[in-house]
PDB file of C-alpha atoms in Angstrom:
ATOM      1  CA  ALA A   1      91.679  69.540  82.180  1.00 49.00           C
ATOM      2  CA  GLN A   2      88.895  71.901  81.121  1.00 47.00           C
ATOM      3  CA  ALA A   3      86.414  69.003  81.301  1.00 60.00           C
ATOM      4  CA  ILE A   4      87.144  68.487  85.028  1.00 71.00           C
ATOM      5  CA  THR A   5      84.298  70.309  86.765  1.00 72.00           C
ATOM      6  CA  PRO A   6      84.355  71.335  90.452  1.00 74.00           C
ATOM      7  CA  HIS A   7      81.513  68.876  91.078  1.00 77.00           C
ATOM      8  CA  GLY A   8      83.418  66.071  89.343  1.00 80.00           C
ATOM      9  CA  LEU A   9      86.568  66.846  91.296  1.00 82.00           C
ATOM     10  CA  ARG A  10      84.642  66.711  94.577  1.00 82.00           C
ATOM     11  CA  GLU A  11      83.217  63.345  93.535  1.00 84.00           C
ATOM     12  CA  LEU A  12      86.685  61.970  92.761  1.00 86.00           C
ATOM     13  CA  ARG A  13      88.087  63.228  96.059  1.00 84.00           C
ATOM     14  CA  SER A  14      85.255  61.571  97.971  1.00 83.00           C
ATOM     15  CA  LEU A  15      85.947  58.108  96.550  1.00 81.00           C
ATOM     16  CA  ARG A  16      86.870  55.511  99.148  1.00 78.00           C
ATOM     17  CA  ARG A  17      86.613  52.170  97.378  1.00 79.00           C
ATOM     18  CA  PRO A  18      86.105  52.836  93.660  1.00 81.00           C
ATOM     19  CA  PRO A  19      85.970  49.997  91.110  1.00 84.00           C
ATOM     20  CA  GLU A  20      89.350  48.613  90.138  1.00 85.00           C
ATOM     21  CA  ALA A  21      89.153  50.146  86.653  1.00 86.00           C
ATOM     22  CA  VAL A  22      88.642  53.627  88.139  1.00 88.00           C
ATOM     23  CA  GLN A  23      91.566  53.069  90.496  1.00 88.00           C
ATOM     24  CA  ARG A  24      93.760  52.280  87.502  1.00 89.00           C
ATOM     25  CA  VAL A  25      92.742  55.535  85.796  1.00 91.00           C
ATOM     26  CA  LEU A  26      93.612  57.579  88.879  1.00 91.00           C
ATOM     27  CA  GLU A  27      96.854  55.666  89.266  1.00 91.00           C
ATOM     28  CA  ALA A  28      97.778  56.503  85.657  1.00 90.00           C
ATOM     29  CA  VAL A  29      97.133  60.196  86.347  1.00 89.00           C
ATOM     30  CA  ALA A  30      99.230  59.983  89.512  1.00 89.00           C
ATOM     31  CA  VAL A  31     102.056  58.442  87.488  1.00 89.00           C
ATOM     32  CA  LEU A  32     101.945  61.274  84.934  1.00 87.00           C
ATOM     33  CA  LEU A  33     101.970  63.880  87.694  1.00 85.00           C
ATOM     34  CA  GLY A  34     104.874  62.189  89.468  1.00 82.00           C
ATOM     35  CA  VAL A  35     102.877  61.604  92.652  1.00 75.00           C
ATOM     36  CA  MET A  36     103.467  57.851  92.727  1.00 62.00           C
ATOM     37  CA  ASP A  37     107.215  58.176  92.190  1.00 56.00           C
ATOM     38  CA  SER A  38     107.680  60.686  95.017  1.00 44.00           C
ATOM     39  CA  SER A  39     105.486  58.726  97.425  1.00 44.00           C
ATOM     40  CA  GLN A  40     107.265  55.439  96.750  1.00 45.00           C
ATOM     41  CA  GLN A  41     110.678  57.055  97.014  1.00 42.00           C
ATOM     42  CA  ALA A  42     109.810  58.557 100.392  1.00 42.00           C
ATOM     43  CA  ARG A  43     108.591  55.209 101.675  1.00 44.00           C
ATOM     44  CA  ARG A  44     111.712  53.406 100.454  1.00 40.00           C
ATOM     45  CA  MET A  45     113.925  56.012 102.129  1.00 39.00           C
ATOM     46  CA  GLN A  46     112.098  55.422 105.393  1.00 44.00           C
ATOM     47  CA  ALA A  47     112.810  51.716 104.952  1.00 43.00           C
ATOM     48  CA  GLY A  48     116.469  52.496 104.288  1.00 45.00           C
ATOM     49  CA  SER A  49     116.479  51.168 100.735  1.00 42.00           C
ATOM     50  CA  VAL A  50     116.397  53.908  98.128  1.00 40.00           C
ATOM     51  CA  LEU A  51     117.659  51.598  95.407  1.00 38.00           C
ATOM     52  CA  GLU A  52     114.780  49.139  95.558  1.00 41.00           C
ATOM     53  CA  ARG A  53     112.579  49.300  92.472  1.00 38.00           C
ATOM     54  CA  PRO A  54     108.856  50.032  93.010  1.00 42.00           C
ATOM     55  CA  LYS A  55     106.491  47.085  92.746  1.00 44.00           C
ATOM     56  CA  ASP A  56     102.840  47.065  91.774  1.00 42.00           C
ATOM     57  CA  SER A  57     102.055  45.591  95.192  1.00 40.00           C
ATOM     58  CA  ASP A  58     103.476  48.759  96.808  1.00 44.00           C
ATOM     59  CA  ILE A  59     100.638  50.858  95.401  1.00 53.00           C
ATOM     60  CA  ASP A  60      98.215  52.278  97.970  1.00 66.00           C
ATOM     61  CA  PHE A  61      95.017  53.960  96.777  1.00 70.00           C
ATOM     62  CA  ARG A  62      95.433  56.598  99.476  1.00 73.00           C
ATOM     63  CA  GLU A  63      98.648  57.645  97.764  1.00 73.00           C
ATOM     64  CA  VAL A  64      96.953  57.646  94.374  1.00 77.00           C
ATOM     65  CA  LYS A  65      94.333  60.084  95.690  1.00 77.00           C
ATOM     66  CA  LYS A  66      97.058  62.553  96.633  1.00 74.00           C
ATOM     67  CA  CYS A  67      97.219  63.619  92.992  1.00 78.00           C
ATOM     68  CA  LEU A  68      93.692  65.070  93.367  1.00 82.00           C
ATOM     69  CA  GLN A  69      94.687  67.534  96.085  1.00 76.00           C
ATOM     70  CA  GLY A  70      95.544  71.204  95.669  1.00 73.00           C
ATOM     71  CA  ASN A  71      95.354  72.862  92.254  1.00 75.00           C
ATOM     72  CA  PHE A  72      94.760  69.549  90.458  1.00 78.00           C
ATOM     73  CA  PRO A  73      93.196  70.937  87.217  1.00 77.00           C
ATOM     74  CA  GLU A  74      96.055  73.403  86.781  1.00 71.00           C
ATOM     75  CA  ARG A  75      98.715  70.742  87.329  1.00 77.00           C
ATOM     76  CA  LEU A  76      96.910  68.436  84.932  1.00 77.00           C
ATOM     77  CA  ALA A  77      96.912  71.114  82.234  1.00 74.00           C
ATOM     78  CA  CYS A  78     100.639  71.720  82.743  1.00 71.00           C
ATOM     79  CA  ILE A  79     101.811  68.146  82.160  1.00 70.00           C
ATOM     80  CA  ASP A  80     105.029  68.571  80.175  1.00 65.00           C
ATOM     81  CA  PRO A  81     105.776  65.601  77.891  1.00 62.00           C
ATOM     82  CA  GLU A  82     109.458  66.483  77.833  1.00 64.00           C
ATOM     83  CA  GLU A  83     109.626  65.844  81.570  1.00 71.00           C
ATOM     84  CA  VAL A  84     107.889  62.450  81.493  1.00 71.00           C
ATOM     85  CA  THR A  85     110.505  59.828  82.298  1.00 78.00           C
ATOM     86  CA  VAL A  86     110.956  56.480  80.597  1.00 78.00           C
ATOM     87  CA  SER A  87     109.843  54.830  83.839  1.00 81.00           C
ATOM     88  CA  GLN A  88     106.618  56.852  83.881  1.00 83.00           C
ATOM     89  CA  ALA A  89     105.932  56.047  80.223  1.00 82.00           C
ATOM     90  CA  ARG A  90     106.479  52.333  80.873  1.00 83.00           C
ATOM     91  CA  ARG A  91     104.127  52.305  83.871  1.00 87.00           C
ATOM     92  CA  LEU A  92     101.462  54.234  81.965  1.00 86.00           C
ATOM     93  CA  ARG A  93     101.629  51.762  79.085  1.00 83.00           C
ATOM     94  CA  LYS A  94     101.216  48.854  81.505  1.00 85.00           C
ATOM     95  CA  LEU A  95      98.112  50.429  83.066  1.00 87.00           C
ATOM     96  CA  LEU A  96      96.543  51.239  79.700  1.00 85.00           C
ATOM     97  CA  ALA A  97      96.930  47.605  78.655  1.00 81.00           C
ATOM     98  CA  GLN A  98      94.733  46.438  81.524  1.00 80.00           C
ATOM     99  CA  PRO A  99      91.143  45.414  80.630  1.00 75.00           C
ATOM    100  CA  GLY A 100      88.536  48.086  81.323  1.00 77.00           C
ATOM    101  CA  PHE A 101      90.690  51.170  80.669  1.00 82.00           C
ATOM    102  CA  ASP A 102      88.022  52.630  78.385  1.00 79.00           C
ATOM    103  CA  GLU A 103      85.933  55.791  78.685  1.00 76.00           C
ATOM    104  CA  ASP A 104      82.632  54.063  77.910  1.00 74.00           C
ATOM    105  CA  LEU A 105      83.152  51.501  80.667  1.00 81.00           C
ATOM    106  CA  ILE A 106      84.398  54.138  83.102  1.00 84.00           C
ATOM    107  CA  ARG A 107      81.380  56.317  82.315  1.00 79.00           C
ATOM    108  CA  GLY A 108      79.128  53.608  83.709  1.00 78.00           C
ATOM    109  CA  MET A 109      81.178  53.391  86.899  1.00 83.00           C
ATOM    110  CA  CYS A 110      82.275  56.967  87.607  1.00 84.00           C
ATOM    111  CA  PRO A 111      81.426  59.695  85.046  1.00 83.00           C
ATOM    112  CA  ALA A 112      83.759  62.145  86.789  1.00 84.00           C
ATOM    113  CA  ALA A 113      86.739  59.966  85.828  1.00 87.00           C
ATOM    114  CA  VAL A 114      85.960  59.950  82.090  1.00 84.00           C
ATOM    115  CA  PRO A 115      88.033  63.083  81.213  1.00 85.00           C
ATOM    116  CA  LEU A 116      91.025  61.572  83.003  1.00 88.00           C
ATOM    117  CA  THR A 117      90.553  58.322  81.087  1.00 86.00           C
ATOM    118  CA  VAL A 118      90.533  60.202  77.776  1.00 82.00           C
ATOM    119  CA  LEU A 119      93.661  62.142  78.737  1.00 82.00           C
ATOM    120  CA  CYS A 120      95.627  59.032  79.731  1.00 84.00           C
ATOM    121  CA  ARG A 121      94.589  57.126  76.604  1.00 79.00           C
ATOM    122  CA  SER A 122      95.587  60.118  74.462  1.00 75.00           C
ATOM    123  CA  VAL A 123      99.034  60.232  76.021  1.00 75.00           C
ATOM    124  CA  GLY A 124      99.361  56.474  75.577  1.00 73.00           C
ATOM    125  CA  ALA A 125      98.305  56.663  71.930  1.00 66.00           C
ATOM    126  CA  CYS A 126     100.928  59.314  71.257  1.00 63.00           C
ATOM    127  CA  LEU A 127     103.591  57.263  73.005  1.00 57.00           C
ATOM    128  CA  ALA A 128     102.718  54.228  70.916  1.00 59.00           C
ATOM    129  CA  GLY A 129     102.777  56.245  67.708  1.00 53.00           C
ATOM    130  CA  THR A 130      99.147  55.448  66.913  1.00 47.00           C
ATOM    131  CA  ARG A 131      96.241  57.797  66.362  1.00 45.00           C
ATOM    132  CA  VAL A 132      94.812  59.882  69.177  1.00 47.00           C
ATOM    133  CA  PRO A 133      91.269  58.972  70.318  1.00 48.00           C
ATOM    134  CA  THR A 134      88.509  61.043  68.738  1.00 47.00           C
ATOM    135  CA  GLY A 135      88.131  64.431  70.377  1.00 46.00           C
ATOM    136  CA  CYS A 136      91.718  64.547  71.675  1.00 48.00           C
ATOM    137  CA  GLU A 137      93.602  65.538  68.529  1.00 47.00           C
ATOM    138  CA  ALA A 138      94.762  68.803  70.104  1.00 48.00           C
ATOM    139  CA  LEU A 139      96.988  66.829  72.470  1.00 48.00           C
ATOM    140  CA  GLN A 140      99.064  65.198  69.724  1.00 46.00           C
ATOM    141  CA  PRO A 141     101.517  68.041  68.912  1.00 48.00           C
ATOM    142  CA  SER A 142     102.576  68.415  72.547  1.00 45.00           C
ATOM    143  CA  PHE A 143     103.571  64.760  72.762  1.00 44.00           C
ATOM    144  CA  THR A 144     105.508  64.453  69.499  1.00 45.00           C
ATOM    145  CA  LYS A 145     108.910  64.658  71.135  1.00 45.00           C
ATOM    146  CA  MET A 146     107.914  62.034  73.692  1.00 43.00           C
ATOM    147  CA  VAL A 147     106.966  59.612  70.927  1.00 45.00           C
ATOM    148  CA  GLU A 148     110.277  60.132  69.147  1.00 46.00           C
ATOM    149  CA  ALA A 149     112.224  59.576  72.360  1.00 47.00           C
ATOM    150  CA  THR A 150     110.566  56.333  73.443  1.00 61.00           C
ATOM    151  CA  SER A 151     109.733  54.490  70.210  1.00 72.00           C
ATOM    152  CA  VAL A 152     111.192  53.705  66.802  1.00 80.00           C
ATOM    153  CA  ARG A 153     109.528  53.513  63.384  1.00 82.00           C
ATOM    154  CA  LEU A 154     110.836  50.605  61.338  1.00 84.00           C
ATOM    155  CA  ASP A 155     111.158  50.605  57.538  1.00 82.00           C
ATOM    156  CA  SER A 156     108.082  48.375  57.379  1.00 84.00           C
ATOM    157  CA  GLY A 157     105.973  51.143  58.927  1.00 85.00           C
ATOM    158  CA  LEU A 158     105.652  49.386  62.272  1.00 89.00           C
ATOM    159  CA  VAL A 159     106.259  51.485  65.372  1.00 87.00           C
ATOM    160  CA  VAL A 160     108.008  49.692  68.244  1.00 88.00           C
ATOM    161  CA  GLN A 161     108.055  50.820  71.841  1.00 82.00           C
ATOM    162  CA  PRO A 162     110.464  50.972  73.539  1.00 83.00           C
ATOM    163  CA  ASP A 163     113.083  51.872  70.939  1.00 85.00           C
ATOM    164  CA  ILE A 164     114.791  48.477  70.757  1.00 88.00           C
ATOM    165  CA  THR A 165     117.451  49.840  68.372  1.00 87.00           C
ATOM    166  CA  ARG A 166     118.946  51.685  71.349  1.00 85.00           C
ATOM    167  CA  LEU A 167     119.002  48.649  73.640  1.00 85.00           C
ATOM    168  CA  ARG A 168     121.949  46.351  74.090  1.00 86.00           C
ATOM    169  CA  GLY A 169     122.707  43.106  75.893  1.00 87.00           C
ATOM    170  CA  ARG A 170     120.555  42.488  78.946  1.00 87.00           C
ATOM    171  CA  GLU A 171     118.213  45.407  78.180  1.00 86.00           C
ATOM    172  CA  LEU A 172     117.384  43.947  74.756  1.00 90.00           C
ATOM    173  CA  ALA A 173     116.835  40.510  76.297  1.00 91.00           C
ATOM    174  CA  GLN A 174     114.434  41.853  78.948  1.00 89.00           C
ATOM    175  CA  VAL A 175     112.022  44.254  77.261  1.00 88.00           C
ATOM    176  CA  ALA A 176     108.936  44.907  79.380  1.00 84.00           C
ATOM    177  CA  ASP A 177     105.512  45.128  77.690  1.00 82.00           C
ATOM    178  CA  LEU A 178     106.802  45.314  74.131  1.00 88.00           C
ATOM    179  CA  THR A 179     104.340  47.305  71.985  1.00 86.00           C
ATOM    180  CA  VAL A 180     104.118  47.030  68.201  1.00 89.00           C
ATOM    181  CA  SER A 181     101.735  49.332  66.351  1.00 87.00           C
ATOM    182  CA  ARG A 182     100.857  50.831  62.991  1.00 86.00           C
ATOM    183  CA  ALA A 183      99.315  54.296  62.718  1.00 81.00           C
ATOM    184  CA  GLU A 184      95.585  54.300  61.938  1.00 80.00           C
ATOM    185  CA  VAL A 185      95.562  50.481  62.105  1.00 85.00           C
ATOM    186  CA  GLY A 186      96.129  49.231  65.640  1.00 86.00           C
ATOM    187  CA  SER A 187      98.595  47.907  68.181  1.00 87.00           C
ATOM    188  CA  ILE A 188      99.673  44.803  70.102  1.00 90.00           C
ATOM    189  CA  VAL A 189     101.048  44.895  73.635  1.00 87.00           C
ATOM    190  CA  PHE A 190     103.010  41.746  74.496  1.00 90.00           C
ATOM    191  CA  HIS A 191     102.728  41.457  78.261  1.00 87.00           C
ATOM    192  CA  GLY A 192     105.615  40.611  80.523  1.00 86.00           C
ATOM    193  CA  ILE A 193     109.266  40.332  79.542  1.00 89.00           C
ATOM    194  CA  THR A 194     110.228  39.651  75.917  1.00 92.00           C
ATOM    195  CA  ASP A 195     113.660  38.693  74.624  1.00 93.00           C
ATOM    196  CA  CYS A 196     114.058  40.820  71.481  1.00 92.00           C
ATOM    197  CA  THR A 197     117.650  39.794  70.767  1.00 92.00           C
ATOM    198  CA  GLU A 198     116.877  37.711  67.680  1.00 90.00           C
ATOM    199  CA  LEU A 199     113.417  39.007  66.765  1.00 92.00           C
ATOM    200  CA  ASN A 200     112.730  40.230  63.231  1.00 93.00           C
ATOM    201  CA  LEU A 201     109.515  42.069  64.065  1.00 93.00           C
ATOM    202  CA  PRO A 202     108.503  43.049  60.492  1.00 93.00           C
ATOM    203  CA  ALA A 203     108.578  39.347  59.551  1.00 93.00           C
ATOM    204  CA  LEU A 204     106.772  38.214  62.698  1.00 94.00           C
ATOM    205  CA  VAL A 205     104.023  40.844  63.087  1.00 94.00           C
ATOM    206  CA  HIS A 206     101.512  41.820  60.405  1.00 93.00           C
ATOM    207  CA  LEU A 207      99.134  44.714  61.098  1.00 91.00           C
ATOM    208  CA  ASP A 208      96.592  45.831  58.524  1.00 89.00           C
ATOM    209  CA  VAL A 209      93.068  47.237  58.722  1.00 86.00           C
ATOM    210  CA  GLY A 210      90.915  44.446  60.111  1.00 84.00           C
ATOM    211  CA  GLU A 211      93.795  41.968  60.273  1.00 87.00           C
ATOM    212  CA  VAL A 212      96.364  41.122  62.938  1.00 90.00           C
ATOM    213  CA  LEU A 213      98.787  38.237  62.468  1.00 92.00           C
ATOM    214  CA  VAL A 214     101.663  37.126  64.673  1.00 94.00           C
ATOM    215  CA  TYR A 215     103.921  34.467  63.114  1.00 94.00           C
ATOM    216  CA  PRO A 216     102.083  34.656  59.754  1.00 91.00           C
ATOM    217  CA  ASN A 217     104.102  31.715  58.403  1.00 88.00           C
ATOM    218  CA  GLY A 218     102.558  29.483  61.074  1.00 85.00           C
ATOM    219  CA  VAL A 219     105.856  28.499  62.715  1.00 89.00           C
ATOM    220  CA  LYS A 220     105.712  29.451  66.408  1.00 92.00           C
ATOM    221  CA  PRO A 221     108.034  28.902  69.369  1.00 92.00           C
ATOM    222  CA  PRO A 222     106.739  27.183  72.529  1.00 93.00           C
ATOM    223  CA  ILE A 223     104.063  29.068  74.486  1.00 91.00           C
ATOM    224  CA  GLY A 224     105.614  31.769  76.630  1.00 91.00           C
ATOM    225  CA  GLN A 225     108.653  32.293  74.427  1.00 91.00           C
ATOM    226  CA  GLU A 226     109.344  35.257  72.132  1.00 93.00           C
ATOM    227  CA  LEU A 227     105.965  36.623  70.877  1.00 95.00           C
ATOM    228  CA  ASN A 228     103.913  33.486  71.541  1.00 94.00           C
ATOM    229  CA  LYS A 229     102.505  34.893  74.772  1.00 92.00           C
ATOM    230  CA  ARG A 230      99.585  36.763  76.322  1.00 90.00           C
ATOM    231  CA  ALA A 231      98.923  40.033  74.514  1.00 90.00           C
ATOM    232  CA  THR A 232      96.331  42.790  74.209  1.00 88.00           C
ATOM    233  CA  VAL A 233      95.286  43.710  70.666  1.00 89.00           C
ATOM    234  CA  THR A 234      93.653  47.041  69.760  1.00 86.00           C
ATOM    235  CA  MET A 235      92.317  47.556  66.236  1.00 86.00           C
ATOM    236  CA  TYR A 236      91.056  50.725  64.534  1.00 84.00           C
ATOM    237  CA  GLN A 237      88.628  51.250  61.636  1.00 83.00           C
ATOM    238  CA  CYS A 238      86.615  48.141  62.480  1.00 83.00           C
ATOM    239  CA  TRP A 239      83.306  48.873  60.783  1.00 82.00           C
ATOM    240  CA  PRO A 240      80.534  46.739  59.258  1.00 81.00           C
ATOM    241  CA  PRO A 241      81.088  45.878  55.567  1.00 78.00           C
ATOM    242  CA  ASN A 242      78.221  48.226  54.648  1.00 71.00           C
ATOM    243  CA  GLY A 243      79.759  51.183  56.544  1.00 67.00           C
ATOM    244  CA  HIS A 244      79.518  52.677  60.011  1.00 65.00           C
ATOM    245  CA  GLY A 245      76.471  54.708  58.998  1.00 64.00           C
ATOM    246  CA  HIS A 246      74.464  51.558  59.688  1.00 66.00           C
ATOM    247  CA  LEU A 247      75.353  51.755  63.389  1.00 74.00           C
ATOM    248  CA  GLU A 248      73.336  54.874  64.111  1.00 75.00           C
ATOM    249  CA  GLU A 249      70.476  52.999  65.777  1.00 80.00           C
ATOM    250  CA  PRO A 250      71.053  51.700  69.338  1.00 80.00           C
ATOM    251  CA  GLY A 251      69.748  48.265  68.370  1.00 84.00           C
ATOM    252  CA  ALA A 252      72.130  48.008  65.436  1.00 83.00           C
ATOM    253  CA  ARG A 253      75.054  49.030  67.638  1.00 83.00           C
ATOM    254  CA  GLU A 254      74.235  46.368  70.227  1.00 87.00           C
ATOM    255  CA  ARG A 255      73.877  43.670  67.573  1.00 88.00           C
ATOM    256  CA  TYR A 256      77.183  44.546  65.927  1.00 87.00           C
ATOM    257  CA  ARG A 257      78.956  44.773  69.277  1.00 87.00           C
ATOM    258  CA  ALA A 258      77.612  41.302  70.129  1.00 91.00           C
ATOM    259  CA  LYS A 259      78.884  40.056  66.763  1.00 90.00           C
ATOM    260  CA  ILE A 260      82.351  41.476  67.447  1.00 90.00           C
ATOM    261  CA  LYS A 261      82.316  39.851  70.875  1.00 91.00           C
ATOM    262  CA  GLN A 262      81.443  36.476  69.350  1.00 93.00           C
ATOM    263  CA  MET A 263      84.157  36.853  66.699  1.00 90.00           C
ATOM    264  CA  THR A 264      86.679  37.525  69.465  1.00 90.00           C
ATOM    265  CA  GLU A 265      85.652  34.503  71.503  1.00 91.00           C
ATOM    266  CA  ASP A 266      85.654  32.299  68.388  1.00 91.00           C
ATOM    267  CA  LYS A 267      89.378  33.038  68.193  1.00 87.00           C
ATOM    268  CA  ASN A 268      89.798  31.812  71.799  1.00 89.00           C
ATOM    269  CA  ALA A 269      90.519  35.376  72.888  1.00 89.00           C
ATOM    270  CA  THR A 270      89.026  37.470  75.698  1.00 88.00           C
ATOM    271  CA  PHE A 271      86.702  40.251  74.545  1.00 88.00           C
ATOM    272  CA  VAL A 272      87.442  43.604  76.251  1.00 83.00           C
ATOM    273  CA  ASP A 273      85.315  46.123  74.361  1.00 83.00           C
ATOM    274  CA  TYR A 274      84.169  47.522  71.016  1.00 83.00           C
ATOM    275  CA  ASP A 275      83.328  51.204  70.537  1.00 78.00           C
ATOM    276  CA  CYS A 276      80.635  51.660  67.863  1.00 79.00           C
ATOM    277  CA  THR A 277      81.294  55.399  67.641  1.00 76.00           C
ATOM    278  CA  THR A 278      85.026  55.169  66.918  1.00 75.00           C
ATOM    279  CA  GLY A 279      85.367  51.673  65.404  1.00 80.00           C
ATOM    280  CA  VAL A 280      87.983  50.703  68.002  1.00 82.00           C
ATOM    281  CA  TRP A 281      88.008  46.975  68.828  1.00 83.00           C
TER     282      TRP A 281
END
């Protein structure tokens, strides 16, 4: 919150049609502050249906901007992880998994939104049980209880969110945006609904530095079933074989980023980003 300057706040409040990636950042902040929940509940009450679940299509950017009003920096600094609901955590995770939720990309679109991007990614990293982005380590202690409440660490060292050991029946068969991660290594977000009833995740997911394997034995179910589905992979410690000290020159960074992009596309995957300063792919 200390990085939000008065000038930056004025710039954010003046936005009318920001890029979609910036809208997602502001929406994530609104979710953490509870603005989206209260706005959607009020609208559903007016429609006479308080029990209807919120849909992504219900989101209005004018409502998102409400989080910027009043004493915004103070409210941002007072976010209490113990009061973040499971619903809020789930919606934040879904937004963070969208392409373009990255401070370097946001910096090129709207520099004023960069501190908010860092904050949201830090909260998300804590929730997933992975490392906090560089420069945000001070946020980790305040989110420890949130991590413990919404994820589970398996004997294999994998961290699974949500905590599937607490789910039963229909809940276990309809897990939204299942996230599997390993601290200091990376994470995989399996988009959509996953039936975890019969899944042995330690046997199906392998995460190591520079290596991500799903179904390492090569036997996969049909596309769209279990873990054979669209997913977003984030990997840490992805440096050149000769060390990250060789990425100090701008030209070297661009060449290595292009190499990472080509490696991604060679695997028939969509390249989102590579950060040469943090080694996050």
